[in-house]
């Protein structure tokens, strides 16, 4: 075995492609894995249901935390159906699919829950490579928050971001290397319109996901080889 398995980890789990891949990455690296899923006022409950089903298949516990207040204090087209969804990134900022503070709140609440479970390793599927302008997906934010959480809770958390420097094709390759390519393709919900699997095909999230999959399937061996050090 390349790595000694560490003790316990908590995965911030949305039921989408990225966090599902992170869940199975965590199962490879930790002896005991827990998940936390947030109901943050997202328009489509299908992703929460996907998370529940996938957690069951993975044999890990599923904890749903209700943080719908997030949608009442910040505006996003993912939580407010009266806002038309940006389909391209605006020149002057991030698209309105950004949910202000989402990863900040999620990681803060996950850290508190992890502390209750005696867990110091947190896993999140954020990625800077496919950065849509979301500031809370950047490595600098995660590193800064890690320090802040340690100070806030007098703990020694380690926030793992296995996808931080991977593009979408590499994320598909990682799922394949972990033996869950088909599960991620069919069971996850990444679509901003809440359509499971391959999704609606038209929203920005579907376009990114499907282009990454096509790129991976065309260059399977080369993309997979680029991950040789990961698992
Ligand atoms: Zn879609």
PDB file of C-alpha atoms and ligand atoms in Angstrom:
ATOM      1  CA  UNK A   1       0.000   0.000   0.000  1.00  0.00           C
ATOM      2  CA  UNK A   2       1.394   3.373  -0.978  1.00  0.00           C
ATOM      3  CA  UNK A   3      -0.062   5.301   1.960  1.00  0.00           C
ATOM      4  CA  UNK A   4      -0.719   4.356   5.544  1.00  0.00           C
ATOM      5  CA  UNK A   5      -4.397   4.981   6.190  1.00  0.00           C
ATOM      6  CA  UNK A   6      -5.011   7.801   8.584  1.00  0.00           C
ATOM      7  CA  UNK A   7      -7.688   7.770  11.239  1.00  0.00           C
ATOM      8  CA  UNK A   8     -10.917   9.636  10.546  1.00  0.00           C
ATOM      9  CA  UNK A   9     -12.110  12.253   8.087  1.00  0.00           C
ATOM     10  CA  UNK A  10     -15.220  14.357   7.529  1.00  0.00           C
ATOM     11  CA  UNK A  11     -16.175  15.031   3.896  1.00  0.00           C
ATOM     12  CA  UNK A  12     -18.209  18.107   2.991  1.00  0.00           C
ATOM     13  CA  UNK A  13     -20.563  16.287   0.675  1.00  0.00           C
ATOM     14  CA  UNK A  14     -23.021  17.805  -1.802  1.00  0.00           C
ATOM     15  CA  UNK A  15     -23.865  14.761  -3.926  1.00  0.00           C
ATOM     16  CA  UNK A  16     -22.108  16.297  -6.945  1.00  0.00           C
ATOM     17  CA  UNK A  17     -19.230  14.988  -9.052  1.00  0.00           C
ATOM     18  CA  UNK A  18     -16.455  16.701  -7.100  1.00  0.00           C
ATOM     19  CA  UNK A  19     -17.457  15.908  -3.545  1.00  0.00           C
ATOM     20  CA  UNK A  20     -18.434  12.342  -4.478  1.00  0.00           C
ATOM     21  CA  UNK A  21     -14.959  11.813  -5.933  1.00  0.00           C
ATOM     22  CA  UNK A  22     -13.561  13.295  -2.710  1.00  0.00           C
ATOM     23  CA  UNK A  23     -15.678  10.893  -0.652  1.00  0.00           C
ATOM     24  CA  UNK A  24     -14.139   7.865  -2.378  1.00  0.00           C
ATOM     25  CA  UNK A  25     -10.661   9.478  -2.185  1.00  0.00           C
ATOM     26  CA  UNK A  26     -11.207   9.792   1.569  1.00  0.00           C
ATOM     27  CA  UNK A  27     -12.324   6.164   1.844  1.00  0.00           C
ATOM     28  CA  UNK A  28      -8.994   5.222   0.253  1.00  0.00           C
ATOM     29  CA  UNK A  29      -6.976   7.309   2.696  1.00  0.00           C
ATOM     30  CA  UNK A  30      -8.855   7.135   6.004  1.00  0.00           C
ATOM     31  CA  UNK A  31     -10.061   4.238   8.110  1.00  0.00           C
ATOM     32  CA  UNK A  32     -13.337   5.929   9.051  1.00  0.00           C
ATOM     33  CA  UNK A  33     -15.190   8.469   6.916  1.00  0.00           C
ATOM     34  CA  UNK A  34     -18.156  10.655   7.812  1.00  0.00           C
ATOM     35  CA  UNK A  35     -20.089  13.101   5.636  1.00  0.00           C
ATOM     36  CA  UNK A  36     -21.934  16.332   6.214  1.00  0.00           C
ATOM     37  CA  UNK A  37     -24.416  17.687   3.652  1.00  0.00           C
ATOM     38  CA  UNK A  38     -25.919  21.144   3.781  1.00  0.00           C
ATOM     39  CA  UNK A  39     -29.416  22.206   2.895  1.00  0.00           C
ATOM     40  CA  UNK A  40     -28.630  25.838   2.086  1.00  0.00           C
ATOM     41  CA  UNK A  41     -31.771  26.800   0.238  1.00  0.00           C
ATOM     42  CA  UNK A  42     -30.695  25.325  -3.094  1.00  0.00           C
ATOM     43  CA  UNK A  43     -33.572  25.294  -5.597  1.00  0.00           C
ATOM     44  CA  UNK A  44     -33.188  21.586  -6.328  1.00  0.00           C
ATOM     45  CA  UNK A  45     -33.488  19.003  -3.579  1.00  0.00           C
ATOM     46  CA  UNK A  46     -32.317  16.299  -6.000  1.00  0.00           C
ATOM     47  CA  UNK A  47     -28.699  16.906  -5.003  1.00  0.00           C
ATOM     48  CA  UNK A  48     -29.460  16.260  -1.348  1.00  0.00           C
ATOM     49  CA  UNK A  49     -31.263  13.057  -2.270  1.00  0.00           C
ATOM     50  CA  UNK A  50     -28.296  12.046  -4.454  1.00  0.00           C
ATOM     51  CA  UNK A  51     -25.982  12.631  -1.496  1.00  0.00           C
ATOM     52  CA  UNK A  52     -28.138  10.459   0.735  1.00  0.00           C
ATOM     53  CA  UNK A  53     -28.181   7.591  -1.809  1.00  0.00           C
ATOM     54  CA  UNK A  54     -24.435   7.766  -2.507  1.00  0.00           C
ATOM     55  CA  UNK A  55     -23.566   7.863   1.207  1.00  0.00           C
ATOM     56  CA  UNK A  56     -25.638   4.684   1.606  1.00  0.00           C
ATOM     57  CA  UNK A  57     -23.829   2.966  -1.262  1.00  0.00           C
ATOM     58  CA  UNK A  58     -20.461   4.043   0.180  1.00  0.00           C
ATOM     59  CA  UNK A  59     -21.436   2.758   3.625  1.00  0.00           C
ATOM     60  CA  UNK A  60     -20.797   6.054   5.411  1.00  0.00           C
ATOM     61  CA  UNK A  61     -23.084   8.004   7.679  1.00  0.00           C
ATOM     62  CA  UNK A  62     -25.100  10.879   6.265  1.00  0.00           C
ATOM     63  CA  UNK A  63     -25.661  13.997   8.321  1.00  0.00           C
ATOM     64  CA  UNK A  64     -27.878  16.721   6.875  1.00  0.00           C
ATOM     65  CA  UNK A  65     -27.437  20.191   8.321  1.00  0.00           C
ATOM     66  CA  UNK A  66     -30.085  22.854   7.680  1.00  0.00           C
ATOM     67  CA  UNK A  67     -28.443  26.186   6.893  1.00  0.00           C
ATOM     68  CA  UNK A  68     -31.181  27.736   4.768  1.00  0.00           C
ATOM     69  CA  UNK A  69     -30.439  31.112   6.353  1.00  0.00           C
ATOM     70  CA  UNK A  70     -27.500  31.359   3.927  1.00  0.00           C
ATOM     71  CA  UNK A  71     -29.978  31.918   1.097  1.00  0.00           C
ATOM     72  CA  UNK A  72     -31.820  34.614   3.014  1.00  0.00           C
ATOM     73  CA  UNK A  73     -28.794  36.796   3.707  1.00  0.00           C
ATOM     74  CA  UNK A  74     -27.044  36.547   0.310  1.00  0.00           C
ATOM     75  CA  UNK A  75     -28.384  36.453  -3.238  1.00  0.00           C
ATOM     76  CA  UNK A  76     -27.584  33.771  -5.822  1.00  0.00           C
ATOM     77  CA  UNK A  77     -29.312  32.372  -8.888  1.00  0.00           C
ATOM     78  CA  UNK A  78     -28.836  28.902  -7.343  1.00  0.00           C
ATOM     79  CA  UNK A  79     -31.120  29.785  -4.444  1.00  0.00           C
ATOM     80  CA  UNK A  80     -33.455  32.431  -5.881  1.00  0.00           C
ATOM     81  CA  UNK A  81     -35.608  31.454  -8.854  1.00  0.00           C
ATOM     82  CA  UNK A  82     -36.366  35.101  -9.613  1.00  0.00           C
ATOM     83  CA  UNK A  83     -32.727  35.632 -10.667  1.00  0.00           C
ATOM     84  CA  UNK A  84     -31.869  34.541 -14.200  1.00  0.00           C
ATOM     85  CA  UNK A  85     -28.769  32.354 -14.214  1.00  0.00           C
ATOM     86  CA  UNK A  86     -25.568  33.750 -15.732  1.00  0.00           C
ATOM     87  CA  UNK A  87     -24.483  31.348 -18.459  1.00  0.00           C
ATOM     88  CA  UNK A  88     -21.077  32.935 -19.015  1.00  0.00           C
ATOM     89  CA  UNK A  89     -18.659  34.512 -16.584  1.00  0.00           C
ATOM     90  CA  UNK A  90     -19.170  38.309 -16.533  1.00  0.00           C
ATOM     91  CA  UNK A  91     -16.105  40.429 -17.303  1.00  0.00           C
ATOM     92  CA  UNK A  92     -16.369  42.293 -14.010  1.00  0.00           C
ATOM     93  CA  UNK A  93     -16.729  39.503 -11.468  1.00  0.00           C
ATOM     94  CA  UNK A  94     -17.995  36.039 -10.720  1.00  0.00           C
ATOM     95  CA  UNK A  95     -21.263  34.674 -12.139  1.00  0.00           C
ATOM     96  CA  UNK A  96     -24.446  34.941 -10.081  1.00  0.00           C
ATOM     97  CA  UNK A  97     -24.286  31.187  -9.463  1.00  0.00           C
ATOM     98  CA  UNK A  98     -21.870  32.164  -6.686  1.00  0.00           C
ATOM     99  CA  UNK A  99     -23.525  31.635  -3.294  1.00  0.00           C
ATOM    100  CA  UNK A 100     -21.891  34.290  -1.098  1.00  0.00           C
ATOM    101  CA  UNK A 101     -20.120  32.757   1.871  1.00  0.00           C
ATOM    102  CA  UNK A 102     -21.138  29.184   1.044  1.00  0.00           C
ATOM    103  CA  UNK A 103     -17.784  27.478   1.532  1.00  0.00           C
ATOM    104  CA  UNK A 104     -16.937  29.793   4.404  1.00  0.00           C
ATOM    105  CA  UNK A 105     -20.087  28.769   6.280  1.00  0.00           C
ATOM    106  CA  UNK A 106     -19.865  25.103   5.244  1.00  0.00           C
ATOM    107  CA  UNK A 107     -16.280  24.651   6.390  1.00  0.00           C
ATOM    108  CA  UNK A 108     -16.888  26.535   9.629  1.00  0.00           C
ATOM    109  CA  UNK A 109     -19.895  24.406  10.482  1.00  0.00           C
ATOM    110  CA  UNK A 110     -18.147  21.234   9.336  1.00  0.00           C
ATOM    111  CA  UNK A 111     -15.241  22.022  11.661  1.00  0.00           C
ATOM    112  CA  UNK A 112     -17.588  22.358  14.639  1.00  0.00           C
ATOM    113  CA  UNK A 113     -19.274  19.052  13.744  1.00  0.00           C
ATOM    114  CA  UNK A 114     -15.891  17.375  13.201  1.00  0.00           C
ATOM    115  CA  UNK A 115     -14.758  18.549  16.622  1.00  0.00           C
ATOM    116  CA  UNK A 116     -17.800  16.834  18.156  1.00  0.00           C
ATOM    117  CA  UNK A 117     -16.856  13.612  16.349  1.00  0.00           C
ATOM    118  CA  UNK A 118     -13.182  13.839  17.364  1.00  0.00           C
ATOM    119  CA  UNK A 119     -12.126  14.415  13.747  1.00  0.00           C
ATOM    120  CA  UNK A 120      -9.385  16.805  12.657  1.00  0.00           C
ATOM    121  CA  UNK A 121      -9.218  15.985   8.926  1.00  0.00           C
ATOM    122  CA  UNK A 122     -11.737  17.789   6.698  1.00  0.00           C
ATOM    123  CA  UNK A 123     -12.100  17.051   2.970  1.00  0.00           C
ATOM    124  CA  UNK A 124     -13.635  19.447   0.464  1.00  0.00           C
ATOM    125  CA  UNK A 125     -13.923  19.252  -3.328  1.00  0.00           C
ATOM    126  CA  UNK A 126     -13.067  22.854  -4.179  1.00  0.00           C
ATOM    127  CA  UNK A 127     -10.883  23.442  -7.226  1.00  0.00           C
ATOM    128  CA  UNK A 128      -8.966  26.522  -8.264  1.00  0.00           C
ATOM    129  CA  UNK A 129      -8.250  25.161 -11.732  1.00  0.00           C
ATOM    130  CA  UNK A 130     -11.822  25.377 -12.980  1.00  0.00           C
ATOM    131  CA  UNK A 131     -12.227  28.568 -11.000  1.00  0.00           C
ATOM    132  CA  UNK A 132     -15.352  30.377 -12.202  1.00  0.00           C
ATOM    133  CA  UNK A 133     -14.446  33.465 -10.235  1.00  0.00           C
ATOM    134  CA  UNK A 134     -15.620  31.929  -6.948  1.00  0.00           C
ATOM    135  CA  UNK A 135     -13.254  33.392  -4.349  1.00  0.00           C
ATOM    136  CA  UNK A 136     -13.999  30.682  -1.793  1.00  0.00           C
ATOM    137  CA  UNK A 137     -12.669  27.935  -4.082  1.00  0.00           C
ATOM    138  CA  UNK A 138      -9.155  29.359  -4.075  1.00  0.00           C
ATOM    139  CA  UNK A 139      -6.230  27.736  -2.306  1.00  0.00           C
ATOM    140  CA  UNK A 140      -5.365  30.989  -0.508  1.00  0.00           C
ATOM    141  CA  UNK A 141      -8.846  31.130   1.061  1.00  0.00           C
ATOM    142  CA  UNK A 142      -8.706  27.498   2.211  1.00  0.00           C
ATOM    143  CA  UNK A 143      -5.261  27.957   3.773  1.00  0.00           C
ATOM    144  CA  UNK A 144      -6.349  31.124   5.505  1.00  0.00           C
ATOM    145  CA  UNK A 145      -9.552  29.555   6.828  1.00  0.00           C
ATOM    146  CA  UNK A 146      -7.612  26.518   8.055  1.00  0.00           C
ATOM    147  CA  UNK A 147      -5.534  28.798  10.280  1.00  0.00           C
ATOM    148  CA  UNK A 148      -8.632  30.675  11.422  1.00  0.00           C
ATOM    149  CA  UNK A 149     -10.518  27.490  12.324  1.00  0.00           C
ATOM    150  CA  UNK A 150      -7.557  26.228  14.314  1.00  0.00           C
ATOM    151  CA  UNK A 151      -7.531  29.479  16.269  1.00  0.00           C
ATOM    152  CA  UNK A 152     -11.320  29.616  16.615  1.00  0.00           C
ATOM    153  CA  UNK A 153     -11.640  26.087  17.997  1.00  0.00           C
ATOM    154  CA  UNK A 154      -8.165  25.615  19.495  1.00  0.00           C
ATOM    155  CA  UNK A 155      -7.743  22.571  17.255  1.00  0.00           C
ATOM    156  CA  UNK A 156      -5.312  21.269  14.663  1.00  0.00           C
ATOM    157  CA  UNK A 157      -7.534  20.787  11.631  1.00  0.00           C
ATOM    158  CA  UNK A 158      -6.125  19.809   8.265  1.00  0.00           C
ATOM    159  CA  UNK A 159      -8.325  20.777   5.305  1.00  0.00           C
ATOM    160  CA  UNK A 160      -7.665  18.393   2.411  1.00  0.00           C
ATOM    161  CA  UNK A 161      -8.433  19.632  -1.117  1.00  0.00           C
ATOM    162  CA  UNK A 162      -7.576  16.705  -3.417  1.00  0.00           C
ATOM    163  CA  UNK A 163      -9.094  18.427  -6.472  1.00  0.00           C
ATOM    164  CA  UNK A 164      -7.548  21.867  -5.952  1.00  0.00           C
ATOM    165  CA  UNK A 165      -5.123  21.652  -8.887  1.00  0.00           C
ATOM    166  CA  UNK A 166      -7.028  19.149 -11.062  1.00  0.00           C
ATOM    167  CA  UNK A 167      -9.071  20.102 -14.111  1.00  0.00           C
ATOM    168  CA  UNK A 168     -12.384  18.377 -14.822  1.00  0.00           C
ATOM    169  CA  UNK A 169     -10.821  15.712 -17.074  1.00  0.00           C
ATOM    170  CA  UNK A 170      -8.391  14.813 -14.278  1.00  0.00           C
ATOM    171  CA  UNK A 171     -11.237  14.717 -11.753  1.00  0.00           C
ATOM    172  CA  UNK A 172     -12.974  12.136 -13.959  1.00  0.00           C
ATOM    173  CA  UNK A 173      -9.713  10.215 -14.176  1.00  0.00           C
ATOM    174  CA  UNK A 174      -9.444  10.233 -10.389  1.00  0.00           C
ATOM    175  CA  UNK A 175     -12.967   8.817 -10.074  1.00  0.00           C
ATOM    176  CA  UNK A 176     -11.990   6.107 -12.550  1.00  0.00           C
ATOM    177  CA  UNK A 177      -8.807   5.253 -10.639  1.00  0.00           C
ATOM    178  CA  UNK A 178     -10.915   4.990  -7.482  1.00  0.00           C
ATOM    179  CA  UNK A 179     -13.265   2.554  -9.270  1.00  0.00           C
ATOM    180  CA  UNK A 180     -16.334   4.811  -9.225  1.00  0.00           C
ATOM    181  CA  UNK A 181     -16.469   6.321 -12.712  1.00  0.00           C
ATOM    182  CA  UNK A 182     -19.899   4.816 -13.450  1.00  0.00           C
ATOM    183  CA  UNK A 183     -21.301   5.746 -10.043  1.00  0.00           C
ATOM    184  CA  UNK A 184     -20.172   9.358 -10.451  1.00  0.00           C
ATOM    185  CA  UNK A 185     -21.561   9.486 -13.998  1.00  0.00           C
ATOM    186  CA  UNK A 186     -24.998   8.217 -13.075  1.00  0.00           C
ATOM    187  CA  UNK A 187     -25.692   8.960  -9.392  1.00  0.00           C
ATOM    188  CA  UNK A 188     -24.343  12.471  -8.845  1.00  0.00           C
ATOM    189  CA  UNK A 189     -26.124  15.789  -9.388  1.00  0.00           C
ATOM    190  CA  UNK A 190     -23.877  18.604 -10.620  1.00  0.00           C
ATOM    191  CA  UNK A 191     -26.384  20.322 -12.908  1.00  0.00           C
ATOM    192  CA  UNK A 192     -27.506  23.802 -11.863  1.00  0.00           C
ATOM    193  CA  UNK A 193     -30.988  22.757 -13.007  1.00  0.00           C
ATOM    194  CA  UNK A 194     -30.979  19.731 -10.717  1.00  0.00           C
ATOM    195  CA  UNK A 195     -31.001  17.038 -13.423  1.00  0.00           C
ATOM    196  CA  UNK A 196     -29.073  13.920 -12.243  1.00  0.00           C
ATOM    197  CA  UNK A 197     -26.258  12.210 -14.152  1.00  0.00           C
ATOM    198  CA  UNK A 198     -25.349  13.915 -17.422  1.00  0.00           C
ATOM    199  CA  UNK A 199     -27.703  16.749 -16.453  1.00  0.00           C
ATOM    200  CA  UNK A 200     -29.503  19.263 -18.653  1.00  0.00           C
ATOM    201  CA  UNK A 201     -26.394  19.635 -20.819  1.00  0.00           C
ATOM    202  CA  UNK A 202     -26.838  23.394 -21.174  1.00  0.00           C
ATOM    203  CA  UNK A 203     -26.028  25.057 -17.856  1.00  0.00           C
ATOM    204  CA  UNK A 204     -22.428  26.132 -17.153  1.00  0.00           C
ATOM    205  CA  UNK A 205     -21.906  23.306 -14.686  1.00  0.00           C
ATOM    206  CA  UNK A 206     -23.095  20.652 -17.174  1.00  0.00           C
ATOM    207  CA  UNK A 207     -20.923  22.108 -19.941  1.00  0.00           C
ATOM    208  CA  UNK A 208     -17.839  21.966 -17.712  1.00  0.00           C
ATOM    209  CA  UNK A 209     -18.616  18.459 -16.485  1.00  0.00           C
ATOM    210  CA  UNK A 210     -19.444  17.012 -19.900  1.00  0.00           C
ATOM    211  CA  UNK A 211     -16.474  18.658 -21.650  1.00  0.00           C
ATOM    212  CA  UNK A 212     -14.183  17.237 -18.967  1.00  0.00           C
ATOM    213  CA  UNK A 213     -15.658  13.778 -19.395  1.00  0.00           C
ATOM    214  CA  UNK A 214     -15.295  13.905 -23.180  1.00  0.00           C
ATOM    215  CA  UNK A 215     -11.681  15.046 -22.819  1.00  0.00           C
ATOM    216  CA  UNK A 216     -10.934  12.268 -20.347  1.00  0.00           C
ATOM    217  CA  UNK A 217     -12.534   9.542 -22.467  1.00  0.00           C
ATOM    218  CA  UNK A 218     -10.531  10.696 -25.507  1.00  0.00           C
ATOM    219  CA  UNK A 219      -7.198  10.715 -23.656  1.00  0.00           C
ATOM    220  CA  UNK A 220      -7.848   8.187 -20.933  1.00  0.00           C
ATOM    221  CA  UNK A 221      -4.360   6.819 -20.389  1.00  0.00           C
ATOM    222  CA  UNK A 222      -2.541  10.141 -20.573  1.00  0.00           C
ATOM    223  CA  UNK A 223      -4.916  11.937 -18.218  1.00  0.00           C
ATOM    224  CA  UNK A 224      -4.900   9.032 -15.766  1.00  0.00           C
ATOM    225  CA  UNK A 225      -1.100   8.888 -15.814  1.00  0.00           C
ATOM    226  CA  UNK A 226      -0.980  12.513 -14.673  1.00  0.00           C
ATOM    227  CA  UNK A 227      -2.507  11.376 -11.359  1.00  0.00           C
ATOM    228  CA  UNK A 228      -0.016   8.626 -10.615  1.00  0.00           C
ATOM    229  CA  UNK A 229       1.063  10.222  -7.342  1.00  0.00           C
ATOM    230  CA  UNK A 230      -2.447  10.769  -6.008  1.00  0.00           C
ATOM    231  CA  UNK A 231      -3.598   7.235  -5.152  1.00  0.00           C
TER     232      UNK A 231
HETATM  233 ZN1  LIG B   1     -27.267  21.452 -16.253  1.00  0.00          ZN
END
